[in-house]
């Protein structure tokens, strides 16, 4: 026997072999359709018996194997069923003749045969025949199964007769010697009468009868016969047949222990188990009821259990049998099949290591020269068996050998499809999956070198099959999953091959469906390049949307009445991790930054790289990049424009590398760091762009709030100068600009500012709104720098170093001294220059103009944008007030303010005040200017807008009041400077120069004294004319502007004459007389009230007279400051009366 049956299993020993073959030309599809129906009748219950017959069908069986039928009866073809097409009666004789020829092929062993004729009708078809069945067509053959059952019953009758015939002990008859084909020549000339020969004949016959009993469904009888055969054959050392007897014993025991079968096919022995259910159920119940009543032969059950081998003994006997087979070279097929049967039994017993020993033995069994097809079958079965015992890698090894045999060079037409199919089946054994997701988690499983070799073979097989898409898919998989194990040269070779394939068939993200239904998933290149982090970027500061604050506040949630709920906190944890706290805007370009790495040893070109999103319609703007070899982390920014509003989720990115298009999802990249994937897209907002009339600044403002400044401009001004900043507002977006708010904030300055630094009128700009896309509006800002004009300490030091005393000037002599710059008198090094310079103490002011604007759908939803303009102002000193003092004026309500003015510029400067002439100052010159001013009633100022609560302490309140006084004084002075050569002008403020003493001198006394002579108010240089001899009325009026009541007071009026030489004459009793008393008594005067007292004077002589009014020193007057009692001087000129002549 030369052709092994690798599908054999132990339970096949109880089957009858029936061959089903076609005669003539029969369509293959039709034949196998009938064959499938025939093979479905694999077991039949014998009538009037509990026995079951099992049939094994084959559509092809080598005749030489049939010659081993006496050795093992399940190898004998006992039934023949032929199928033929016969459409006409004239073809019938020839068809029937072919049927007889076919029977002769297996004639020596056949029990019965049948011929199924399809397509023949008429007289011949109507003739009743037992061995022939006629059917009109393949579709009209309902009785096929019934015919098969009848056929099997006829086989049983023949089988039973043979069993009974050979099982009967006919001691008088001579027992024939059963032989295998290669033994016949060895037994020629033997002594047939020897005892040894007879025992051999008896032992072989016992074994043969055991086979027949097993086929006939008599398991217990077969066990008895096998045991007897083993004893007889062992005594005569008939090893080949002893092995067969042991194998039969093992088969019967396997059938007993494993009624479900060992073939491994689900349901293959299910019916068998059902038919044996009665026996199995009665196995441990002697005397149990049967269909015929009480089972009389209860000893049969006991005997069967006694004769049956245990599971462990079954394997031992298989080993012994195989060892006996191994003694015979011509029994290689028998030995191989026995190994296969033993392995199937061990697989059920889960004894994998022992099973592997049997399989290893099977591998080394040397058969005749096998054909390529037989080699493929052998290696495939070995692979299957190794798979059954859990040796997956060994199984894959033999499966791969089978695949290679399909494409062996000796085959004229290599079966590349079969090769590819078998290679696919080897993948699990090498821990290889065609799904790249299985390689993205944990460590690498399996031997990478073997896996790469297998993938290369898949690529080659795909190419030979003429399927470039498969080549691309497998090469992509190789590059993606085995990248860490490829050498630099291998990486180059694989990528070159991939590019050559994708030039014909680009790689896609579609599933590839194979003819057998297997779907190959797409392979995204998540490692080309490797992405380490994905970060969704906020919009630029000037484009970020802000939500208008509601009355309820932004953080109030109305979804839950509870302040805190652990259920909500836990359930929203993942969402909180993925949600981002900023928004994108519909229609604006949004950015996502990826940190990528090129693992390849050469430059990696990535084309068509863009974002994958869901939730919002998104226009991705693909990018192309080139990464240097092993570049390290490299930032890549991907951009896109959301077209609608809502929640947008960035799921990943897409690339095109080496001609393969990949959709890389973040869920499949476990090592990627991300700040979140979901962001809200709000409705569209306008975009504002600003441009100014000032040059851009090299200084970048860094506000404490962290906001970015979109534009920085700078300007150089002299202290006190004002300049206009014209800003152009252009709407460069697609939505109309409807709302605009402007605010300003001074930053990074320690200088004290006086007045409004920045001022504007927004109404003129808003009149141009709404501003449509592409339109421009103008906005004017007035920049007014007014810093402290007092002389700085270091400047005073500079002036004193030059030998000029500024602070100690005598008041009577006006100062007019030119101060020479230090540059001319002392050498100047860079350090000194940076410290004091040439009196050019430049100060810096910085401010931020913030434009808050909105419009379009975003405005409806309550969103706005901020745009900031940084303003850098360098303030150069213009004039300094080096000293300030006061002189009393002739009027008690006026005084002279003396200012020493220093020109710190390099240009000639003109300074002027209200009602004063212009004063010209040369560069570096200092002069004094006197300004007559009316005193101020500071007591009318309110103490504080919030009654003192706005300020932290009394000192701060006092500073605010002093600042308010300075502002009032400065507004009345109206001091201005001009630089004619530069055509620049500005203001000069004394707010920071005035000290407390000067302020007191400039303040009106709380008690105001008014002296009226003859009804005329006397003050300054007013001279009251009167006539000698006429009484002149004198009024003294006191107005109390203090907070408390004052008085009573007593004052005396004393007249005198001033000779203008320092001599005053008070002896005027003969020249002036008082009408009444010259002493006035003033009662208490309440706050804001006044009191008037009257008297009269009588001049006796002509002349210029003055009145000296003195207060009596008492307790009331001593408690008040002396400055409160400043009475105006009274100058009276007495003249001769005019004599009127009568006409």
CSV table of C-alpha atoms in Angstrom, one decimal, residues 137 372 638 778 847 984:
chain,number,residue,atom,x,y,z
A,137,UNK,CA,-32.8,14.3,-13.7
A,372,UNK,CA,3.9,17.2,-5.0
A,638,UNK,CA,-1.9,71.1,10.6
A,778,UNK,CA,-10.6,106.0,11.5
A,847,UNK,CA,0.1,102.0,27.5
A,984,UNK,CA,6.6,121.9,18.7
